[in-house]
PDB file of C-alpha atoms and ligand atoms in Angstrom:
ATOM      1  CA  MET A   1       0.000   0.000   0.000  1.00 56.00           C
ATOM      2  CA  ALA A   2       1.211   3.461  -0.804  1.00 56.00           C
ATOM      3  CA  ALA A   3       2.160   5.773   2.000  1.00 54.00           C
ATOM      4  CA  PRO A   4      -0.360   8.485   2.653  1.00 57.00           C
ATOM      5  CA  GLN A   5       0.521  11.568   0.693  1.00 56.00           C
ATOM      6  CA  THR A   6       1.456  14.616   2.618  1.00 60.00           C
ATOM      7  CA  ARG A   7      -0.920  17.322   1.677  1.00 60.00           C
ATOM      8  CA  VAL A   8       1.154  20.215   0.507  1.00 64.00           C
ATOM      9  CA  ARG A   9      -1.271  22.839  -0.521  1.00 75.00           C
ATOM     10  CA  THR A  10      -0.237  25.262  -3.157  1.00 85.00           C
ATOM     11  CA  ARG A  11      -1.091  28.838  -2.468  1.00 92.00           C
ATOM     12  CA  LEU A  12      -1.586  29.545  -6.115  1.00 95.00           C
ATOM     13  CA  ARG A  13      -4.986  30.474  -7.320  1.00 95.00           C
ATOM     14  CA  LYS A  14      -6.785  30.756 -10.564  1.00 96.00           C
ATOM     15  CA  ASN A  15      -5.848  33.870 -12.571  1.00 96.00           C
ATOM     16  CA  ASP A  16      -2.530  34.323 -10.796  1.00 97.00           C
ATOM     17  CA  LEU A  17       0.273  35.418 -13.097  1.00 97.00           C
ATOM     18  CA  VAL A  18       3.083  32.925 -12.747  1.00 97.00           C
ATOM     19  CA  VAL A  19       6.449  32.265 -14.279  1.00 97.00           C
ATOM     20  CA  VAL A  20       7.837  28.804 -14.886  1.00 96.00           C
ATOM     21  CA  VAL A  21      11.110  28.311 -13.044  1.00 95.00           C
ATOM     22  CA  SER A  22      12.153  24.880 -14.175  1.00 91.00           C
ATOM     23  CA  GLY A  23      11.703  22.424 -16.968  1.00 87.00           C
ATOM     24  CA  LYS A  24      11.630  23.027 -20.676  1.00 86.00           C
ATOM     25  CA  ASP A  25       9.235  25.936 -20.344  1.00 91.00           C
ATOM     26  CA  ALA A  26      11.388  27.817 -17.856  1.00 93.00           C
ATOM     27  CA  GLY A  27      10.996  31.552 -18.187  1.00 95.00           C
ATOM     28  CA  LYS A  28       7.542  31.452 -19.699  1.00 95.00           C
ATOM     29  CA  GLN A  29       4.836  33.459 -18.077  1.00 95.00           C
ATOM     30  CA  GLY A  30       1.181  32.785 -18.055  1.00 96.00           C
ATOM     31  CA  LYS A  31      -2.022  32.960 -16.172  1.00 96.00           C
ATOM     32  CA  VAL A  32      -3.155  30.105 -13.997  1.00 97.00           C
ATOM     33  CA  LEU A  33      -6.144  28.564 -15.687  1.00 96.00           C
ATOM     34  CA  LYS A  34      -6.804  25.894 -13.131  1.00 96.00           C
ATOM     35  CA  VAL A  35      -5.477  24.671  -9.813  1.00 96.00           C
ATOM     36  CA  ILE A  36      -5.583  20.985  -8.956  1.00 94.00           C
ATOM     37  CA  PRO A  37      -4.914  21.043  -5.197  1.00 92.00           C
ATOM     38  CA  GLU A  38      -5.094  17.306  -4.670  1.00 91.00           C
ATOM     39  CA  LYS A  39      -2.238  16.814  -7.117  1.00 92.00           C
ATOM     40  CA  ASN A  40      -0.518  20.081  -6.292  1.00 94.00           C
ATOM     41  CA  ARG A  41      -0.535  20.968  -9.934  1.00 95.00           C
ATOM     42  CA  VAL A  42      -1.602  23.921 -11.953  1.00 96.00           C
ATOM     43  CA  ILE A  43      -2.531  24.477 -15.546  1.00 95.00           C
ATOM     44  CA  VAL A  44      -0.879  27.578 -16.906  1.00 95.00           C
ATOM     45  CA  GLN A  45      -2.001  29.293 -20.055  1.00 94.00           C
ATOM     46  CA  GLY A  46       0.389  28.597 -22.896  1.00 90.00           C
ATOM     47  CA  VAL A  47       2.716  26.455 -20.821  1.00 90.00           C
ATOM     48  CA  GLY A  48       3.410  22.751 -20.777  1.00 79.00           C
ATOM     49  CA  PHE A  49       1.801  21.794 -24.010  1.00 80.00           C
ATOM     50  CA  ILE A  50       1.431  18.141 -24.542  1.00 78.00           C
ATOM     51  CA  ARG A  51       0.890  16.652 -27.916  1.00 79.00           C
ATOM     52  CA  ARG A  52      -1.606  13.919 -28.120  1.00 77.00           C
ATOM     53  CA  HIS A  53      -1.441  11.854 -31.196  1.00 80.00           C
ATOM     54  CA  THR A  54      -4.896  10.588 -31.754  1.00 79.00           C
ATOM     55  CA  ARG A  55      -6.040   7.934 -34.107  1.00 82.00           C
ATOM     56  CA  PRO A  56      -9.181   8.504 -36.054  1.00 85.00           C
ATOM     57  CA  ASN A  57     -12.140   6.754 -34.545  1.00 82.00           C
ATOM     58  CA  PRO A  58     -15.199   7.308 -36.695  1.00 85.00           C
ATOM     59  CA  GLN A  59     -17.476   5.566 -34.228  1.00 86.00           C
ATOM     60  CA  ARG A  60     -16.710   8.155 -31.593  1.00 82.00           C
ATOM     61  CA  ASN A  61     -16.330  10.931 -34.125  1.00 80.00           C
ATOM     62  CA  ILE A  62     -12.674  11.494 -33.310  1.00 76.00           C
ATOM     63  CA  LYS A  63     -10.475  12.872 -36.004  1.00 79.00           C
ATOM     64  CA  GLY A  64      -6.920  11.696 -36.210  1.00 80.00           C
ATOM     65  CA  GLY A  65      -4.002  14.002 -35.830  1.00 82.00           C
ATOM     66  CA  ILE A  66      -2.138  15.912 -33.201  1.00 79.00           C
ATOM     67  CA  ALA A  67      -4.021  17.813 -30.558  1.00 78.00           C
ATOM     68  CA  GLU A  68      -2.178  20.255 -28.386  1.00 79.00           C
ATOM     69  CA  ARG A  69      -3.306  21.415 -25.050  1.00 81.00           C
ATOM     70  CA  GLU A  70      -1.942  22.653 -21.788  1.00 87.00           C
ATOM     71  CA  ALA A  71      -0.928  19.940 -19.370  1.00 89.00           C
ATOM     72  CA  PRO A  72      -0.868  20.343 -15.622  1.00 93.00           C
ATOM     73  CA  ILE A  73       2.551  21.174 -14.270  1.00 93.00           C
ATOM     74  CA  HIS A  74       3.713  20.813 -10.735  1.00 94.00           C
ATOM     75  CA  ALA A  75       3.068  23.836  -8.549  1.00 95.00           C
ATOM     76  CA  SER A  76       6.662  23.797  -7.342  1.00 94.00           C
ATOM     77  CA  ASN A  77       7.817  24.553 -10.880  1.00 95.00           C
ATOM     78  CA  VAL A  78       6.114  27.899 -11.024  1.00 96.00           C
ATOM     79  CA  MET A  79       6.363  31.055  -8.987  1.00 97.00           C
ATOM     80  CA  ILE A  80       3.883  33.853  -8.726  1.00 97.00           C
ATOM     81  CA  VAL A  81       4.769  37.189 -10.271  1.00 97.00           C
ATOM     82  CA  CYS A  82       4.108  40.127  -8.015  1.00 96.00           C
ATOM     83  CA  GLY A  83       1.907  42.786  -9.558  1.00 93.00           C
ATOM     84  CA  GLU A  84       3.500  45.470  -7.425  1.00 94.00           C
ATOM     85  CA  CYS A  85       7.223  44.973  -7.931  1.00 97.00           C
ATOM     86  CA  GLY A  86       7.158  42.650 -10.931  1.00 95.00           C
ATOM     87  CA  LYS A  87       9.461  40.106  -9.327  1.00 96.00           C
ATOM     88  CA  ARG A  88       8.859  36.424  -9.046  1.00 96.00           C
ATOM     89  CA  THR A  89       8.290  35.749  -5.426  1.00 96.00           C
ATOM     90  CA  ARG A  90       7.370  33.300  -2.782  1.00 95.00           C
ATOM     91  CA  ILE A  91       4.046  33.840  -1.178  1.00 95.00           C
ATOM     92  CA  GLY A  92       3.766  35.133   2.337  1.00 94.00           C
ATOM     93  CA  ALA A  93       0.693  35.602   4.413  1.00 93.00           C
ATOM     94  CA  LYS A  94      -0.525  38.588   6.256  1.00 93.00           C
ATOM     95  CA  LEU A  95      -3.490  39.368   8.383  1.00 93.00           C
ATOM     96  CA  LEU A  96      -5.207  42.461   7.135  1.00 90.00           C
ATOM     97  CA  ALA A  97      -6.769  45.122   9.301  1.00 90.00           C
ATOM     98  CA  ASP A  98     -10.217  43.803   8.457  1.00 93.00           C
ATOM     99  CA  GLY A  99      -9.285  40.367   9.777  1.00 93.00           C
ATOM    100  CA  LYS A 100      -8.923  38.731   6.369  1.00 91.00           C
ATOM    101  CA  LYS A 101      -5.860  36.802   5.377  1.00 91.00           C
ATOM    102  CA  ALA A 102      -4.063  37.993   2.309  1.00 93.00           C
ATOM    103  CA  ARG A 103      -1.216  36.609   0.308  1.00 95.00           C
ATOM    104  CA  ILE A 104       1.694  38.975   0.089  1.00 96.00           C
ATOM    105  CA  CYS A 105       4.874  39.334  -1.909  1.00 97.00           C
ATOM    106  CA  ARG A 106       7.950  38.462   0.103  1.00 95.00           C
ATOM    107  CA  HIS A 107       9.951  41.136  -1.668  1.00 95.00           C
ATOM    108  CA  CYS A 108       7.817  44.237  -1.393  1.00 97.00           C
ATOM    109  CA  GLU A 109       5.094  43.008   0.963  1.00 94.00           C
ATOM    110  CA  GLY A 110       2.559  44.031  -1.653  1.00 94.00           C
ATOM    111  CA  VAL A 111      -0.758  42.282  -1.369  1.00 93.00           C
ATOM    112  CA  LEU A 112      -1.163  39.711  -4.115  1.00 93.00           C
ATOM    113  CA  ASP A 113      -4.901  39.338  -3.769  1.00 87.00           C
ATOM    114  CA  LYS A 114      -6.831  41.960  -5.533  1.00 71.00           C
TER     115      LYS A 114
HETATM  116 ZN1   ZN B 201       6.390  42.495  -4.853  1.00 63.92          ZN
END
């Protein structure tokens, strides 16, 4: 039996601007289209394309060829880009005056949640 997976929650959210920091797409920026917390993965617009070679299957109305779409990449391979200072940053947390928690930039302490 597999060991229980430690739940490492990504702090990324949909519509965050992120930059890829490792892998073949390193340096690319894109918006987070989807977060998959249970796998700790994110789908980033324009990043991590996979090519699926599909065979034609007339019964299921599938055309053959190569389909490209974004594949989920691991959340540890991307970093959020701060809207305030423009740097890639780790995400900190801060309690706001109104009692809400906000994610902040570790460089400039700018609030990342709009
Ligand atoms: Zn910043």
